[in-house]
Tab-separated table of C-alpha atoms (C1' of nucleotides) in Angstrom:
chain	number	residue	atom	x	y	z
A	8	UNK	CA	84.891	131.508	95.876
A	9	UNK	CA	86.187	135.077	95.810
A	10	UNK	CA	89.879	135.811	96.199
A	11	UNK	CA	89.147	137.680	99.378
A	12	UNK	CA	87.521	134.787	101.176
A	13	UNK	CA	90.194	132.447	99.881
A	14	UNK	CA	92.754	134.668	101.558
A	15	UNK	CA	90.844	134.485	104.820
A	16	UNK	CA	90.645	130.763	104.301
A	17	UNK	CA	94.388	130.412	104.054
A	18	UNK	CA	95.011	132.490	107.158
A	19	UNK	CA	93.896	129.531	109.238
A	20	UNK	CA	96.761	127.316	108.168
A	21	UNK	CA	99.916	127.802	110.252
A	22	UNK	CA	101.902	126.347	107.398
A	23	UNK	CA	101.372	129.532	105.397
A	24	UNK	CA	102.301	131.956	108.145
A	25	UNK	CA	105.727	132.651	106.737
A	26	UNK	CA	104.465	133.531	103.275
A	27	UNK	CA	104.777	137.147	102.222
A	28	UNK	CA	101.758	138.969	100.734
A	29	UNK	CA	102.880	138.282	97.200
A	30	UNK	CA	103.285	134.582	97.833
A	31	UNK	CA	99.913	134.504	99.534
A	32	UNK	CA	98.375	136.057	96.481
A	33	UNK	CA	100.007	133.485	94.253
A	34	UNK	CA	98.711	130.777	96.553
A	35	UNK	CA	95.127	132.037	96.395
A	36	UNK	CA	95.357	131.988	92.637
A	37	UNK	CA	96.347	128.352	92.503
A	38	UNK	CA	94.121	126.985	95.212
A	39	UNK	CA	90.711	125.456	94.655
A	40	UNK	CA	88.130	125.141	97.400
A	41	UNK	CA	85.962	122.046	97.614
A	42	UNK	CA	83.119	120.601	99.630
A	43	UNK	CA	82.201	116.928	99.706
A	44	UNK	CA	79.492	114.960	101.499
A	45	UNK	CA	80.258	112.633	104.368
A	46	UNK	CA	81.552	109.156	103.556
A	47	UNK	CA	82.798	110.299	100.173
A	48	UNK	CA	86.311	109.575	98.995
A	49	UNK	CA	88.665	112.471	98.347
A	50	UNK	CA	91.129	110.211	96.648
A	51	UNK	CA	91.567	106.501	96.052
A	52	UNK	CA	94.509	104.120	95.613
A	53	UNK	CA	95.737	104.180	92.058
A	54	UNK	CA	95.005	107.839	91.332
A	55	UNK	CA	97.957	110.066	90.513
A	56	UNK	CA	99.463	111.825	93.500
A	57	UNK	CA	99.529	115.235	91.847
A	58	UNK	CA	97.489	117.193	94.371
A	59	UNK	CA	97.733	118.114	98.005
A	60	UNK	CA	94.897	119.016	100.309
A	61	UNK	CA	94.208	121.204	103.299
A	62	UNK	CA	91.312	120.315	105.506
A	63	UNK	CA	89.267	123.205	106.844
A	64	UNK	CA	86.144	121.466	108.107
A	65	UNK	CA	85.138	117.918	108.952
A	66	UNK	CA	87.157	114.796	109.619
A	67	UNK	CA	89.118	112.711	107.155
A	68	UNK	CA	90.593	109.280	107.522
A	69	UNK	CA	93.625	108.126	105.608
A	70	UNK	CA	94.141	104.399	105.175
A	71	UNK	CA	94.623	101.350	102.994
A	72	UNK	CA	92.789	98.147	102.319
A	73	UNK	CA	94.322	94.712	101.982
A	74	UNK	CA	93.292	92.417	99.152
A	75	UNK	CA	90.919	90.552	101.440
A	76	UNK	CA	89.207	93.754	102.546
A	77	UNK	CA	90.874	94.452	105.874
A	78	UNK	CA	91.528	98.119	106.597
A	79	UNK	CA	94.351	99.977	108.247
A	80	UNK	CA	93.665	103.526	109.293
A	81	UNK	CA	96.895	105.451	109.083
A	82	UNK	CA	95.541	108.656	110.516
A	83	UNK	CA	92.425	110.561	111.367
A	84	UNK	CA	92.695	114.206	110.422
A	85	UNK	CA	91.036	117.330	111.698
A	86	UNK	CA	90.865	120.846	110.315
A	87	UNK	CA	94.074	122.580	109.495
A	88	UNK	CA	95.797	119.329	108.628
A	89	UNK	CA	97.508	118.819	105.315
A	90	UNK	CA	97.020	115.503	103.537
A	91	UNK	CA	97.932	113.774	100.315
A	92	UNK	CA	101.432	115.148	100.837
A	93	UNK	CA	103.135	111.982	99.578
A	94	UNK	CA	102.940	113.597	96.164
A	95	UNK	CA	105.452	116.179	97.309
A	96	UNK	CA	107.967	113.514	98.233
A	97	UNK	CA	107.957	111.594	95.006
A	98	UNK	CA	104.954	109.296	95.191
A	99	UNK	CA	103.564	108.797	91.685
A	100	UNK	CA	100.369	106.989	92.475
A	101	UNK	CA	98.259	106.998	95.634
A	102	UNK	CA	98.640	103.982	97.834
A	103	UNK	CA	96.120	105.204	100.376
A	104	UNK	CA	92.589	106.450	100.275
A	105	UNK	CA	91.335	109.621	101.944
A	106	UNK	CA	87.737	109.515	103.008
A	107	UNK	CA	85.368	111.947	104.702
A	108	UNK	CA	84.080	110.596	107.971
A	109	UNK	CA	80.568	111.190	109.348
A	110	UNK	CA	80.378	114.853	108.348
A	111	UNK	CA	80.610	116.954	105.256
A	112	UNK	CA	84.191	118.059	104.580
A	113	UNK	CA	85.566	121.360	103.348
A	114	UNK	CA	89.063	121.437	101.996
A	115	UNK	CA	91.230	123.131	99.469
A	116	UNK	CA	93.246	121.478	96.767
A	117	UNK	CA	96.382	122.498	95.045
A	118	UNK	CA	98.644	121.000	92.468
A	119	UNK	CA	101.857	119.478	93.720
A	120	UNK	CA	103.692	121.273	90.912
A	121	UNK	CA	102.430	124.659	92.023
A	122	UNK	CA	103.192	123.922	95.634
A	123	UNK	CA	106.714	122.832	94.814
A	124	UNK	CA	107.263	126.098	92.984
A	125	UNK	CA	106.133	127.936	96.077
A	126	UNK	CA	108.519	125.877	98.174
A	127	UNK	CA	111.351	126.846	95.892
A	128	UNK	CA	110.663	130.516	96.462
A	129	UNK	CA	110.177	130.216	100.204
A	130	UNK	CA	112.763	128.136	102.004
A	131	UNK	CA	110.923	128.394	105.311
A	132	UNK	CA	108.010	126.582	103.732
A	133	UNK	CA	110.298	123.787	102.520
A	134	UNK	CA	111.623	123.394	106.006
A	135	UNK	CA	108.149	123.265	107.486
A	136	UNK	CA	107.180	120.559	105.038
A	137	UNK	CA	110.330	118.654	105.860
A	138	UNK	CA	109.518	118.825	109.576
A	139	UNK	CA	105.994	117.715	108.881
A	140	UNK	CA	107.085	114.685	106.897
A	141	UNK	CA	109.638	114.002	109.610
A	142	UNK	CA	106.884	113.918	112.203
A	143	UNK	CA	104.895	111.538	110.061
A	144	UNK	CA	107.933	109.310	109.880
A	145	UNK	CA	108.451	109.408	113.618
A	146	UNK	CA	104.834	108.498	114.195
A	147	UNK	CA	104.963	105.654	111.684
A	148	UNK	CA	108.043	104.225	113.358
A	149	UNK	CA	106.526	104.509	116.812
A	150	UNK	CA	103.523	102.658	115.575
A	151	UNK	CA	105.760	99.960	114.181
A	152	UNK	CA	107.379	99.594	117.562
A	153	UNK	CA	104.105	99.398	119.379
A	154	UNK	CA	102.846	96.734	116.960
A	155	UNK	CA	105.866	94.561	117.583
A	156	UNK	CA	106.552	95.229	121.246
A	157	UNK	CA	103.101	95.641	122.708
A	158	UNK	CA	100.042	93.428	122.984
A	159	UNK	CA	96.584	94.350	121.713
A	160	UNK	CA	95.311	95.605	125.065
A	161	UNK	CA	98.255	97.950	125.516
A	162	UNK	CA	97.936	99.277	122.000
A	163	UNK	CA	94.297	100.105	122.559
A	164	UNK	CA	95.116	101.871	125.815
A	165	UNK	CA	97.912	103.763	124.067
A	166	UNK	CA	95.404	104.836	121.482
A	167	UNK	CA	93.119	106.198	124.194
A	168	UNK	CA	95.964	108.131	125.767
A	169	UNK	CA	97.124	109.551	122.456
A	170	UNK	CA	93.605	110.592	121.557
A	171	UNK	CA	93.242	112.318	124.913
A	172	UNK	CA	96.629	114.023	124.606
A	173	UNK	CA	95.962	115.270	121.114
A	174	UNK	CA	92.293	116.079	121.126
A	175	UNK	CA	91.036	115.712	124.675
A	176	UNK	CA	89.369	118.458	126.704
A	177	UNK	CA	90.114	118.605	130.425
A	178	UNK	CA	87.016	118.279	132.585
A	179	UNK	CA	88.273	118.482	136.147
A	180	UNK	CA	90.681	115.612	136.533
A	181	UNK	CA	89.081	113.824	133.641
A	182	UNK	CA	89.698	113.995	129.926
A	183	UNK	CA	86.882	114.020	127.424
A	184	UNK	CA	87.517	112.979	123.836
A	185	UNK	CA	84.770	113.579	121.325
A	186	UNK	CA	85.225	111.614	118.162
A	187	UNK	CA	83.485	109.980	115.237
A	188	UNK	CA	85.110	106.571	115.359
A	189	UNK	CA	83.372	103.253	115.539
A	190	UNK	CA	84.985	100.467	117.510
A	191	UNK	CA	85.848	98.946	114.170
A	192	UNK	CA	87.746	102.146	113.374
A	193	UNK	CA	89.647	101.892	116.631
A	194	UNK	CA	90.482	98.307	115.735
A	195	UNK	CA	91.757	99.443	112.334
A	196	UNK	CA	93.860	102.107	113.989
A	197	UNK	CA	95.440	99.758	116.496
A	198	UNK	CA	95.837	96.656	114.394
A	199	UNK	CA	93.416	94.581	116.449
A	200	UNK	CA	89.982	93.065	115.905
A	201	UNK	CA	86.700	94.798	116.617
A	202	UNK	CA	85.801	92.273	119.312
A	203	UNK	CA	89.067	92.849	121.122
A	204	UNK	CA	88.412	96.586	121.161
A	205	UNK	CA	84.913	96.029	122.533
A	206	UNK	CA	86.087	93.794	125.321
A	207	UNK	CA	89.051	95.940	126.326
A	208	UNK	CA	86.891	99.065	126.426
A	209	UNK	CA	84.234	97.333	128.472
A	210	UNK	CA	86.789	95.915	130.830
A	211	UNK	CA	88.209	99.420	131.361
A	212	UNK	CA	84.716	100.730	131.958
A	213	UNK	CA	84.025	98.048	134.541
A	214	UNK	CA	87.257	98.995	136.333
A	215	UNK	CA	85.916	102.559	136.284
A	216	UNK	CA	88.960	103.808	134.394
A	217	UNK	CA	86.967	105.164	131.490
A	218	UNK	CA	83.416	105.893	130.499
A	219	UNK	CA	82.260	105.931	126.911
A	220	UNK	CA	79.386	106.106	124.500
A	221	UNK	CA	79.316	106.158	120.715
A	222	UNK	CA	80.412	109.726	120.376
A	223	UNK	CA	82.920	110.200	123.146
A	224	UNK	CA	85.278	108.636	125.619
A	225	UNK	CA	85.916	109.974	129.083
A	226	UNK	CA	89.176	109.014	130.706
A	227	UNK	CA	88.697	109.247	134.460
A	228	UNK	CA	92.376	109.410	135.342
A	229	UNK	CA	95.165	109.544	132.803
A	230	UNK	CA	97.724	108.377	135.386
A	231	UNK	CA	96.034	105.178	136.451
A	232	UNK	CA	95.300	104.107	132.887
A	233	UNK	CA	98.234	101.815	132.243
B	26	UNK	CA	142.556	113.460	106.872
B	27	UNK	CA	143.666	115.969	104.283
B	28	UNK	CA	141.147	118.239	102.572
B	29	UNK	CA	142.003	116.630	99.260
B	30	UNK	CA	141.043	113.123	100.290
B	31	UNK	CA	137.963	114.432	102.043
B	32	UNK	CA	136.885	115.904	98.742
B	33	UNK	CA	137.403	112.568	97.054
B	34	UNK	CA	135.478	110.998	99.892
B	35	UNK	CA	132.468	113.191	99.307
B	36	UNK	CA	132.433	112.537	95.578
B	37	UNK	CA	131.017	109.106	96.330
B	38	UNK	CA	127.794	110.435	97.768
B	39	UNK	CA	125.120	111.153	95.149
B	40	UNK	CA	123.469	113.479	97.626
B	41	UNK	CA	126.255	115.986	97.126
B	42	UNK	CA	126.273	115.941	93.336
B	43	UNK	CA	124.419	119.201	92.990
B	44	UNK	CA	126.786	121.144	95.225
B	45	UNK	CA	128.931	123.769	93.525
B	46	UNK	CA	132.698	123.836	94.174
B	47	UNK	CA	132.352	126.459	96.869
B	48	UNK	CA	129.698	124.499	98.724
B	49	UNK	CA	131.809	121.378	98.432
B	50	UNK	CA	134.693	123.201	100.003
B	51	UNK	CA	132.490	124.369	102.860
B	52	UNK	CA	131.306	120.821	103.292
B	53	UNK	CA	134.818	119.405	103.509
B	54	UNK	CA	135.574	121.967	106.174
B	55	UNK	CA	132.714	120.880	108.386
B	56	UNK	CA	132.933	117.144	107.920
B	57	UNK	CA	134.790	114.785	110.207
B	58	UNK	CA	135.875	111.326	109.114
B	59	UNK	CA	135.665	108.413	111.552
B	60	UNK	CA	136.475	104.743	111.794
B	61	UNK	CA	134.989	102.401	114.365
B	62	UNK	CA	135.472	98.681	115.071
B	63	UNK	CA	132.764	96.134	114.336
B	64	UNK	CA	129.948	95.749	116.827
B	65	UNK	CA	130.529	99.247	118.192
B	66	UNK	CA	127.723	101.716	118.579
B	67	UNK	CA	127.791	104.917	116.554
B	68	UNK	CA	125.006	106.375	118.594
B	69	UNK	CA	122.649	105.246	121.313
B	70	UNK	CA	119.104	106.113	122.392
B	71	UNK	CA	119.098	109.194	124.582
B	72	UNK	CA	122.003	110.977	122.916
B	73	UNK	CA	121.264	114.316	121.296
B	74	UNK	CA	120.378	114.092	117.622
B	75	UNK	CA	122.750	116.850	116.569
B	76	UNK	CA	124.816	114.953	114.026
B	77	UNK	CA	124.244	113.187	110.759
B	78	UNK	CA	126.342	110.443	109.263
B	79	UNK	CA	127.387	109.145	105.880
B	80	UNK	CA	128.525	105.575	105.633
B	81	UNK	CA	131.441	104.892	103.345
B	82	UNK	CA	132.493	101.398	104.386
B	83	UNK	CA	130.964	98.534	106.352
B	84	UNK	CA	127.409	97.783	107.383
B	85	UNK	CA	125.322	99.545	109.995
B	86	UNK	CA	122.076	98.518	111.571
B	87	UNK	CA	119.559	101.002	112.905
B	88	UNK	CA	117.098	99.787	115.520
B	89	UNK	CA	115.479	100.041	118.931
B	90	UNK	CA	115.175	97.847	121.975
B	91	UNK	CA	112.064	97.349	124.029
B	92	UNK	CA	112.240	97.474	127.815
B	93	UNK	CA	112.365	93.694	128.014
B	94	UNK	CA	115.253	93.481	125.589
B	95	UNK	CA	113.546	92.652	122.330
B	96	UNK	CA	115.027	94.302	119.263
B	97	UNK	CA	113.509	95.802	116.122
B	98	UNK	CA	115.868	96.404	113.253
B	99	UNK	CA	114.576	99.376	111.311
B	100	UNK	CA	117.142	99.176	108.557
B	101	UNK	CA	120.439	97.694	107.515
B	102	UNK	CA	122.618	100.226	105.753
B	103	UNK	CA	125.396	99.923	103.237
B	104	UNK	CA	127.942	102.414	101.956
B	105	UNK	CA	126.728	105.683	100.591
B	106	UNK	CA	123.701	105.696	102.891
B	107	UNK	CA	122.946	108.612	105.148
B	108	UNK	CA	121.849	107.902	108.685
B	109	UNK	CA	120.955	109.696	111.881
B	110	UNK	CA	118.931	112.076	109.711
B	111	UNK	CA	116.094	112.372	112.231
B	112	UNK	CA	118.091	115.264	113.672
B	113	UNK	CA	117.353	117.242	110.518
B	114	UNK	CA	113.617	116.823	110.934
B	115	UNK	CA	113.329	118.012	114.492
B	116	UNK	CA	114.244	115.007	116.632
B	117	UNK	CA	115.920	116.241	119.817
B	118	UNK	CA	117.094	112.975	121.279
B	119	UNK	CA	117.911	109.694	119.555
B	120	UNK	CA	115.279	107.024	119.838
B	121	UNK	CA	117.287	104.483	117.896
B	122	UNK	CA	120.739	103.051	118.077
B	123	UNK	CA	123.140	102.778	115.150
B	124	UNK	CA	125.561	99.900	115.378
B	125	UNK	CA	128.366	98.585	113.213
B	126	UNK	CA	127.732	95.028	112.093
B	127	UNK	CA	130.398	92.377	111.630
B	128	UNK	CA	132.975	94.668	110.011
B	129	UNK	CA	134.821	97.839	110.774
B	130	UNK	CA	132.883	100.905	109.621
B	131	UNK	CA	134.096	104.105	108.000
B	132	UNK	CA	131.833	107.082	108.012
B	133	UNK	CA	131.795	110.819	108.149
B	134	UNK	CA	129.998	112.968	110.617
B	135	UNK	CA	128.612	116.416	110.355
B	136	UNK	CA	126.652	118.702	112.594
B	137	UNK	CA	122.973	119.051	111.851
B	138	UNK	CA	123.346	122.810	112.248
B	139	UNK	CA	126.020	122.972	109.575
B	140	UNK	CA	124.076	120.732	107.275
B	141	UNK	CA	120.941	122.804	107.661
B	142	UNK	CA	122.922	125.892	106.698
B	143	UNK	CA	124.081	124.108	103.588
B	144	UNK	CA	120.491	123.150	102.811
B	145	UNK	CA	119.467	126.783	103.086
B	146	UNK	CA	121.999	127.772	100.447
B	147	UNK	CA	121.237	124.903	98.098
B	148	UNK	CA	117.577	124.254	97.505
B	149	UNK	CA	118.296	121.142	95.451
B	150	UNK	CA	119.863	119.588	98.500
B	151	UNK	CA	116.775	120.376	100.603
B	152	UNK	CA	114.624	118.695	98.015
B	153	UNK	CA	116.829	115.627	97.948
B	154	UNK	CA	116.614	115.343	101.707
B	155	UNK	CA	112.872	115.748	101.540
B	156	UNK	CA	112.645	112.923	98.982
B	157	UNK	CA	114.875	110.777	101.114
B	158	UNK	CA	112.757	111.253	104.226
B	159	UNK	CA	109.707	110.663	102.087
B	160	UNK	CA	111.095	107.322	100.981
B	161	UNK	CA	111.785	106.397	104.571
B	162	UNK	CA	108.191	107.232	105.375
B	163	UNK	CA	106.892	105.153	102.511
B	164	UNK	CA	108.982	102.209	103.619
B	165	UNK	CA	107.855	102.543	107.228
B	166	UNK	CA	104.225	102.599	106.165
B	167	UNK	CA	104.656	99.600	103.898
B	168	UNK	CA	106.178	97.737	106.772
B	169	UNK	CA	103.241	98.663	108.943
B	170	UNK	CA	100.912	97.257	106.343
B	171	UNK	CA	102.820	94.043	106.031
B	172	UNK	CA	102.843	93.591	109.805
B	173	UNK	CA	99.090	93.934	109.990
B	174	UNK	CA	98.021	92.278	106.756
B	175	UNK	CA	100.515	89.469	106.328
B	176	UNK	CA	101.480	86.441	108.367
B	177	UNK	CA	104.986	85.650	109.596
B	178	UNK	CA	105.849	83.337	106.724
B	179	UNK	CA	104.861	85.895	104.099
B	180	UNK	CA	106.799	88.646	105.836
B	181	UNK	CA	109.923	86.514	105.841
B	182	UNK	CA	109.511	85.719	102.158
B	183	UNK	CA	108.940	89.416	101.437
B	184	UNK	CA	112.161	90.119	103.262
B	185	UNK	CA	114.000	87.669	101.028
B	186	UNK	CA	112.568	89.245	97.899
B	187	UNK	CA	113.375	92.752	99.053
B	188	UNK	CA	116.905	91.775	99.932
B	189	UNK	CA	117.340	90.205	96.505
B	190	UNK	CA	115.844	93.205	94.734
B	191	UNK	CA	117.977	95.686	96.593
B	192	UNK	CA	121.256	93.900	97.023
B	193	UNK	CA	121.123	90.679	95.063
B	194	UNK	CA	123.468	89.695	92.258
B	195	UNK	CA	122.055	87.804	89.310
B	196	UNK	CA	123.643	84.408	88.771
B	197	UNK	CA	121.865	82.925	85.780
B	198	UNK	CA	118.217	82.739	86.749
B	199	UNK	CA	119.170	82.800	90.372
B	200	UNK	CA	119.764	85.647	92.764
B	201	UNK	CA	122.564	85.632	95.270
B	202	UNK	CA	122.388	87.844	98.340
B	203	UNK	CA	125.488	88.121	100.472
B	204	UNK	CA	124.788	89.505	103.893
B	205	UNK	CA	125.917	89.601	107.487
B	206	UNK	CA	122.642	88.843	109.184
B	207	UNK	CA	121.955	86.096	111.649
B	208	UNK	CA	118.547	84.463	111.626
B	209	UNK	CA	117.868	86.403	114.796
B	210	UNK	CA	118.518	89.578	112.794
B	211	UNK	CA	116.064	88.478	110.130
B	212	UNK	CA	113.541	87.846	112.872
B	213	UNK	CA	114.127	91.345	114.248
B	214	UNK	CA	113.673	92.793	110.776
B	215	UNK	CA	110.425	90.968	110.093
B	216	UNK	CA	108.834	91.101	113.525
B	217	UNK	CA	108.931	87.343	114.006
B	218	UNK	CA	110.768	84.926	116.292
B	219	UNK	CA	114.098	83.369	115.520
B	220	UNK	CA	112.598	79.869	115.470
B	221	UNK	CA	109.990	80.894	112.948
B	222	UNK	CA	112.705	82.260	110.672
B	223	UNK	CA	114.682	79.040	110.968
B	224	UNK	CA	111.746	76.849	110.116
B	225	UNK	CA	110.491	78.984	107.233
B	226	UNK	CA	113.960	79.129	105.697
B	227	UNK	CA	114.435	75.382	106.053
B	228	UNK	CA	111.045	74.700	104.629
B	229	UNK	CA	111.871	76.866	101.586
B	230	UNK	CA	115.156	75.047	101.226
B	231	UNK	CA	113.417	71.671	101.299
B	232	UNK	CA	111.057	72.877	98.560
B	233	UNK	CA	114.197	73.817	96.647
B	234	UNK	CA	113.110	77.448	96.377
B	235	UNK	CA	116.177	78.802	98.100
B	236	UNK	CA	119.587	77.681	99.250
B	237	UNK	CA	121.407	79.357	102.092
B	238	UNK	CA	124.333	79.302	104.439
B	239	UNK	CA	125.411	81.727	107.132
B	240	UNK	CA	126.756	84.318	104.788
B	241	UNK	CA	124.426	84.228	101.856
B	242	UNK	CA	121.069	83.279	100.476
B	243	UNK	CA	120.480	82.048	96.961
B	244	UNK	CA	117.000	82.461	95.555
B	245	UNK	CA	116.529	79.863	92.845
B	246	UNK	CA	113.603	81.538	91.140
B	247	UNK	CA	112.194	84.883	92.153
B	248	UNK	CA	108.895	84.149	90.424
B	249	UNK	CA	108.028	80.937	92.167
B	250	UNK	CA	108.872	82.305	95.584
B	251	UNK	CA	105.449	83.384	96.769
C	11	DT	C1'	56.280	105.370	114.093
C	12	DC	C1'	58.070	101.555	112.037
C	13	DT	C1'	61.771	99.295	109.561
C	14	DT	C1'	66.296	98.341	108.542
C	15	DA	C1'	71.105	98.788	108.796
C	16	DA	C1'	74.962	99.742	111.468
C	17	DG	C1'	77.215	99.251	115.608
C	18	DT	C1'	78.023	96.934	120.072
C	19	DG	C1'	78.218	93.022	123.592
C	20	DT	C1'	79.547	88.392	124.782
C	21	DA	C1'	81.081	83.707	124.353
C	22	DA	C1'	83.260	79.597	122.440
C	23	DA	C1'	86.349	77.495	119.141
C	24	DG	C1'	90.287	77.672	116.311
C	25	DT	C1'	95.011	78.827	115.142
C	26	DA	C1'	99.256	81.117	114.146
C	27	DT	C1'	103.074	82.193	116.425
C	28	DC	C1'	105.854	82.662	120.550
C	29	DT	C1'	108.071	80.269	124.398
C	30	DT	C1'	110.580	76.980	126.408
C	31	DA	C1'	113.794	73.516	125.875
C	32	DC	C1'	117.616	71.127	124.294
C	33	DA	C1'	120.862	69.218	120.851
C	34	DA	C1'	123.850	69.838	116.977
C	35	DA	C1'	126.829	72.605	114.088
C	36	DA	C1'	129.894	76.322	113.052
C	37	DG	C1'	133.182	79.724	114.065
C	38	DG	C1'	136.708	82.128	116.959
C	39	DA	C1'	139.991	82.168	120.280
C	40	DT	C1'	143.725	80.063	122.928
D	1	DA	C1'	143.545	70.579	118.214
D	2	DT	C1'	140.553	71.927	121.811
D	3	DC	C1'	137.407	74.728	124.146
D	4	DC	C1'	133.808	77.891	124.366
D	5	DT	C1'	130.402	80.890	122.366
D	6	DT	C1'	127.291	81.890	118.955
D	7	DT	C1'	124.229	80.311	115.726
D	8	DT	C1'	121.099	77.032	113.849
D	9	DG	C1'	117.745	73.011	113.966
D	10	DT	C1'	113.657	70.797	115.796
D	11	DA	C1'	109.799	69.793	118.698
D	12	DA	C1'	106.101	70.254	122.092
D	13	DG	C1'	103.417	73.305	124.985
D	14	DA	C1'	101.358	77.570	126.051
D	15	DT	C1'	98.645	81.600	124.724
D	16	DA	C1'	96.974	85.831	122.953
D	17	DC	C1'	94.230	86.998	119.654
D	18	DT	C1'	91.238	86.204	115.652
D	19	DT	C1'	87.281	84.095	113.822
D	20	DT	C1'	82.741	82.673	113.962
D	21	DA	C1'	78.341	83.178	115.764
D	22	DC	C1'	74.418	85.394	117.447
D	23	DA	C1'	71.689	88.572	120.331
D	24	DC	C1'	70.928	93.150	121.597
D	25	DT	C1'	71.024	98.282	120.992
D	26	DT	C1'	71.154	102.506	118.666
D	27	DA	C1'	70.648	105.511	114.871
D	28	DA	C1'	68.830	106.780	110.518
D	29	DG	C1'	65.441	106.762	106.872
D	30	DA	C1'	60.917	105.943	104.991
DNA sequence: TCTTAAGTGTAAAGTATCTTACAAAAGGAT
DNA sequence: ATCCTTTTGTAAGATACTTTACACTTAAGA
């Protein structure tokens, strides 16, 4: 990929806004652009955490597997998100996997070492990264709370609300969330079983609080969904 | 407290190692030393997250309460630990409480604003904070995994191992952990009920894997405790 | 278009863990 | 020493959720 288009590429990431032209040039020189087919793994547990990634197209899920094959999805990422950032904060070896969901993914890769050097030269960038990791931490702790304090049904409803808040499109009073998650995925995101997800969703549909098909969920009224 | 003793005070915190004499002086000028009685709250949910704290004596627990009064303990801190650091990463208002456990606590306070200024002038410090938050994140995610993947018994045993690893003293082949936790506290740390903790601990004692009283736990053999 | 795999719907059985309940022990305070 | 509160021990009952099981539907590939 030509330097020029790489530059354009980087313009899309808010994280790099504060970089001066020189730093941007340096960044383009150390970045590598990649494309991978759907369902492919971008990294796997056990690999060295020496790279970070920036997603420009497609959807990526980050998660872990237990020994007996259960899965936790830690997050589902959309373009412009950074991932694999644990390498920046001292992780040696990946604990999680990153996997392309049902579409081809485009992303760029850079070495943690190079990125750290950039951080050293641009304090603003360091601060942004710190805030970003802080947000991750806040989200992880909230999830912990909801696992301990809330029952499965409530967690699934919370998931619906979060999804709508973060990625929903208003349609009148309703909220439409397009996604590429199976009900098993939703189960893995909420720490419940697939069957529980199915029955909660269907129950909500019967009560006319939501409508859904495989590709999207429509929340009829965010207020009444409790 | 005199500047001199404040300086001595700060020498104990590894976080401040990389500061040059001038920065150390600035730090002593912005730090405030405090003492609070046991069981008192250092901060409460809802307060503004504009201060950070460094514990020099006593034990502090960080946690949250659910609406119906259940408690999660997020961490139990010992001297030299920093806490309240969510203010550095963009938290506006405390979500957690910080509370002195069964002893008087000594700690120093400083304003997030001041600390951020210090971080700007010393990149090493920024990096250390970033690593620290990163560790917190890693721990939170591990806890998430153990909540979803493991049963109550295993989580309690994991707690015992962790406690021994982090704070245990070798006594021959055995590991002694002195603490100030009630079984209710252990329950709140592991996301289980108090009764479950009691019965698991007693069961382990019957199997001669551990011995315990109110103030300490002795792990007879770390290997065989699975 | 047909075939197959993946995803969804529904129900019944099983179970880990929480609740409720109460007694005993330990520790602090007077 | 005595009283009172907190903590610990133990058991039975209740229950939310998982597991198992199978049919049905949808999507994708040949």
